[in-house]
Tab-separated table of C-alpha atoms in Angstrom:
chain	number	residue	atom	x	y	z
A	1	MET	CA	299.029	235.702	25.628
A	2	ARG	CA	295.871	236.701	26.620
A	3	THR	CA	296.880	240.750	26.482
A	4	TYR	CA	298.223	240.303	23.611
A	5	LEU	CA	294.734	239.101	21.846
A	6	ASN	CA	292.826	241.766	23.847
A	7	LYS	CA	295.378	244.649	22.542
A	8	LEU	CA	294.694	243.182	18.873
A	9	ILE	CA	291.114	242.780	19.152
A	10	THR	CA	290.856	246.621	20.279
A	11	LEU	CA	293.020	247.971	17.786
A	12	LEU	CA	290.809	245.820	15.343
A	13	LEU	CA	287.745	247.582	16.677
A	14	PHE	CA	288.843	251.141	16.415
A	15	VAL	CA	289.784	250.722	12.952
A	16	SER	CA	286.819	249.567	11.883
A	17	VAL	CA	284.763	251.934	13.613
A	18	TYR	CA	287.306	254.585	11.744
A	19	LEU	CA	287.206	252.873	7.895
A	20	GLY	CA	283.380	252.959	8.891
A	21	ALA	CA	282.944	256.619	10.341
A	22	SER	CA	285.477	257.627	7.038
A	23	ALA	CA	283.276	255.765	4.073
A	24	GLN	CA	280.810	257.623	4.895
A	25	SER	CA	282.295	261.063	3.813
A	26	VAL	CA	283.657	259.556	0.803
A	27	PRO	CA	281.629	260.518	-2.748
A	28	ASP	CA	282.733	257.636	-4.957
A	29	THR	CA	283.688	254.095	-5.268
A	30	ALA	CA	286.401	252.103	-6.571
A	31	ARG	CA	287.642	252.839	-9.737
A	32	ILE	CA	289.411	250.634	-12.313
A	33	SER	CA	290.636	251.404	-15.604
A	34	ILE	CA	292.597	250.121	-18.529
A	35	GLY	CA	294.916	251.710	-20.837
A	36	VAL	CA	298.082	252.204	-22.694
A	37	ASP	CA	301.187	253.518	-22.034
A	38	GLY	CA	304.265	254.673	-24.283
A	39	GLY	CA	307.018	255.940	-23.124
A	40	LEU	CA	310.968	256.625	-24.145
A	41	PRO	CA	313.972	255.195	-22.041
A	42	LEU	CA	316.640	257.677	-20.131
A	43	TYR	CA	319.589	255.667	-19.603
A	44	VAL	CA	320.043	252.823	-21.542
A	45	THR	CA	318.548	254.489	-24.933
A	46	ASN	CA	321.735	252.896	-26.799
A	47	LEU	CA	319.824	249.599	-26.468
A	48	TYR	CA	316.407	250.208	-26.150
A	49	SER	CA	314.625	252.870	-27.993
A	50	HIS	CA	311.022	253.106	-27.111
A	51	ILE	CA	308.310	251.146	-24.926
A	52	LEU	CA	304.894	250.146	-25.132
A	53	GLY	CA	302.637	248.796	-22.951
A	54	ALA	CA	299.465	248.237	-21.589
A	55	SER	CA	298.129	248.765	-17.959
A	56	LEU	CA	295.534	248.219	-15.436
A	57	HIS	CA	294.741	250.007	-12.151
A	58	ILE	CA	292.867	249.970	-9.142
A	59	ASP	CA	291.674	253.049	-7.206
A	60	TYR	CA	290.536	252.603	-3.722
A	61	PRO	CA	288.876	255.759	-1.989
A	62	ILE	CA	290.012	256.633	1.826
A	63	SER	CA	288.924	260.265	1.949
A	64	ARG	CA	287.573	262.694	-0.260
A	65	ARG	CA	290.348	263.788	-2.437
A	66	THR	CA	292.682	260.516	-1.475
A	67	TYR	CA	292.912	257.259	-3.142
A	68	ILE	CA	294.850	253.703	-2.397
A	69	THR	CA	296.206	252.436	-5.609
A	70	GLY	CA	297.650	249.262	-7.110
A	71	SER	CA	298.477	248.529	-10.695
A	72	ALA	CA	299.674	245.978	-12.866
A	73	GLY	CA	301.151	246.242	-16.421
A	74	TYR	CA	303.132	244.760	-19.301
A	75	ASN	CA	305.921	246.993	-21.198
A	76	ILE	CA	307.950	245.906	-24.272
A	77	PHE	CA	311.078	247.999	-24.049
A	78	PHE	CA	312.199	247.719	-27.895
A	79	ALA	CA	315.358	246.729	-28.915
A	80	SER	CA	317.324	249.538	-30.942
A	81	SER	CA	318.538	248.528	-34.354
A	82	THR	CA	321.871	250.587	-34.196
A	83	ALA	CA	322.891	248.349	-30.893
A	84	SER	CA	325.589	246.409	-31.809
A	85	SER	CA	326.110	244.380	-28.151
A	86	ALA	CA	323.290	242.645	-25.939
A	87	PRO	CA	323.132	244.806	-22.917
A	88	ASN	CA	325.594	243.164	-20.929
A	89	GLY	CA	328.644	243.587	-23.801
A	90	ILE	CA	327.981	240.450	-25.526
A	91	LEU	CA	329.696	241.182	-28.907
A	92	ASN	CA	328.038	240.530	-31.951
A	93	VAL	CA	324.873	239.252	-30.446
A	94	GLN	CA	321.610	241.361	-30.986
A	95	ASN	CA	319.778	242.745	-27.983
A	96	ALA	CA	316.555	240.885	-27.784
A	97	ASN	CA	313.516	243.413	-26.714
A	98	MET	CA	313.177	243.548	-23.147
A	99	LYS	CA	309.654	242.384	-21.385
A	100	THR	CA	308.391	243.921	-18.284
A	101	VAL	CA	305.595	243.257	-15.684
A	102	PRO	CA	305.276	245.821	-13.222
A	103	LEU	CA	303.730	245.533	-9.855
A	104	LYS	CA	302.973	248.305	-7.861
A	105	ILE	CA	301.365	250.488	-5.005
A	106	GLY	CA	300.710	254.118	-3.661
A	107	ILE	CA	298.762	256.433	-3.355
A	108	LYS	CA	297.257	259.150	-5.684
A	109	GLN	CA	296.103	262.705	-4.522
A	110	PHE	CA	293.622	265.267	-6.089
A	111	ILE	CA	294.715	268.585	-5.992
A	112	ILE	CA	292.073	270.126	-8.059
A	113	ARG	CA	289.097	269.043	-9.137
A	114	HIS	CA	289.984	266.808	-11.875
A	115	PHE	CA	293.816	267.204	-11.881
A	116	TYR	CA	296.041	264.384	-9.012
A	117	VAL	CA	299.683	263.650	-8.360
A	118	ALA	CA	300.717	259.897	-7.309
A	119	ALA	CA	303.524	257.947	-6.376
A	120	GLU	CA	304.095	254.379	-6.426
A	121	VAL	CA	306.747	251.393	-5.454
A	122	GLY	CA	307.066	248.012	-6.495
A	123	GLY	CA	308.521	245.912	-8.233
A	124	THR	CA	309.142	244.968	-11.788
A	125	LEU	CA	309.609	241.742	-13.122
A	126	LEU	CA	311.265	240.067	-16.354
A	127	THR	CA	310.031	237.539	-17.830
A	128	ASN	CA	312.244	236.576	-20.473
A	129	LYS	CA	315.412	236.821	-17.974
A	130	GLU	CA	317.294	234.533	-21.089
A	131	GLU	CA	316.805	236.388	-24.142
A	132	VAL	CA	318.272	239.347	-22.470
A	133	TYR	CA	320.889	237.690	-20.842
A	134	ALA	CA	319.592	238.965	-16.958
A	135	THR	CA	321.125	237.969	-13.672
A	136	ASN	CA	318.270	238.807	-11.941
A	137	THR	CA	314.299	238.690	-12.831
A	138	SER	CA	313.102	241.437	-10.584
A	139	ALA	CA	314.311	245.083	-9.825
A	140	PHE	CA	312.712	247.900	-7.632
A	141	THR	CA	310.429	249.956	-8.855
A	142	TYR	CA	309.124	253.893	-8.086
A	143	SER	CA	307.097	256.035	-10.278
A	144	PRO	CA	305.952	259.454	-9.120
A	145	GLN	CA	302.942	260.698	-11.767
A	146	VAL	CA	300.616	263.653	-12.664
A	147	GLY	CA	297.699	263.545	-14.425
A	148	MET	CA	293.805	264.441	-15.150
A	149	LEU	CA	290.680	262.255	-14.967
A	150	PHE	CA	287.939	263.321	-17.644
A	151	PHE	CA	284.940	262.837	-16.855
A	152	LEU	CA	282.447	261.469	-18.915
A	153	LYS	CA	279.377	259.846	-18.317
A	154	LYS	CA	277.039	257.549	-15.417
A	155	HIS	CA	280.557	257.278	-13.763
A	156	THR	CA	282.775	256.467	-16.602
A	157	TYR	CA	286.346	258.542	-17.249
A	158	ILE	CA	289.100	258.843	-19.253
A	159	ASP	CA	292.522	259.308	-17.353
A	160	ALA	CA	295.510	260.603	-18.652
A	161	GLY	CA	298.820	261.466	-17.319
A	162	ILE	CA	302.814	261.397	-17.587
A	163	ARG	CA	304.818	259.926	-15.538
A	164	TYR	CA	308.792	259.184	-14.523
A	165	GLU	CA	309.074	255.422	-13.660
A	166	GLY	CA	312.207	254.798	-12.314
A	167	LEU	CA	313.872	251.492	-12.605
A	168	ALA	CA	316.120	249.663	-11.006
A	169	SER	CA	318.844	247.014	-12.992
A	170	PHE	CA	318.235	243.459	-14.494
A	171	TYR	CA	322.300	242.805	-13.805
A	172	ASN	CA	324.388	243.143	-11.053
A	173	ASP	CA	325.493	246.238	-11.799
A	174	SER	CA	324.582	249.820	-11.571
A	175	GLU	CA	322.720	250.726	-14.916
A	176	LYS	CA	319.220	252.538	-14.544
A	177	TYR	CA	316.577	251.307	-16.887
A	178	SER	CA	313.979	254.228	-16.128
A	179	PHE	CA	311.978	255.896	-19.009
A	180	TRP	CA	309.674	258.823	-19.022
A	181	ALA	CA	305.736	257.761	-20.292
A	182	ALA	CA	302.524	258.995	-20.859
A	183	HIS	CA	299.253	256.889	-20.388
A	184	ILE	CA	295.715	256.915	-21.712
A	185	SER	CA	292.998	255.254	-20.364
A	186	TYR	CA	289.074	254.219	-19.631
A	187	ALA	CA	288.461	254.093	-16.615
A	188	PHE	CA	285.006	253.225	-14.763
A	189	ASN	CA	283.797	253.001	-11.014
A	190	LEU	CA	283.020	249.214	-9.705
């Protein structure tokens, strides 16, 4: 037990020295962005017509061009007016808007000065399970994206990009609730 504790302390010491040394070359501080998202579903277009949401992102620098990211949002999948049944096939029941909260972590890499690629994974929570007759309240989510950071003044930015968000089903089937989305947000350094 004592050797395990010594190894753990040594590991923590090396990690803290590494992070302290690498932090000195990082030119930026953590960045927070608040924005709006709009999108179109890919596979369930007969049930939902479009998506609108809001998001909060935090970017933490680990090197000059690489950031660890975390994001949370709120999305509404608006029910299609042409759908004649709920998502799980209940006839003569109009489907309701589906309301979700995606929670993701990932990595962002600046390829060129203002252009970045990012990838995030996490889970999406369904907030109105009963209204949409879902069987699950969460689903696996992944999200590759590309974007641009437009510099304003005094460490403020406009962040704009597009992403594909892969979202598994909230029903016990193989249906995907994936969508393409665009976002624009106001970002600032902490």
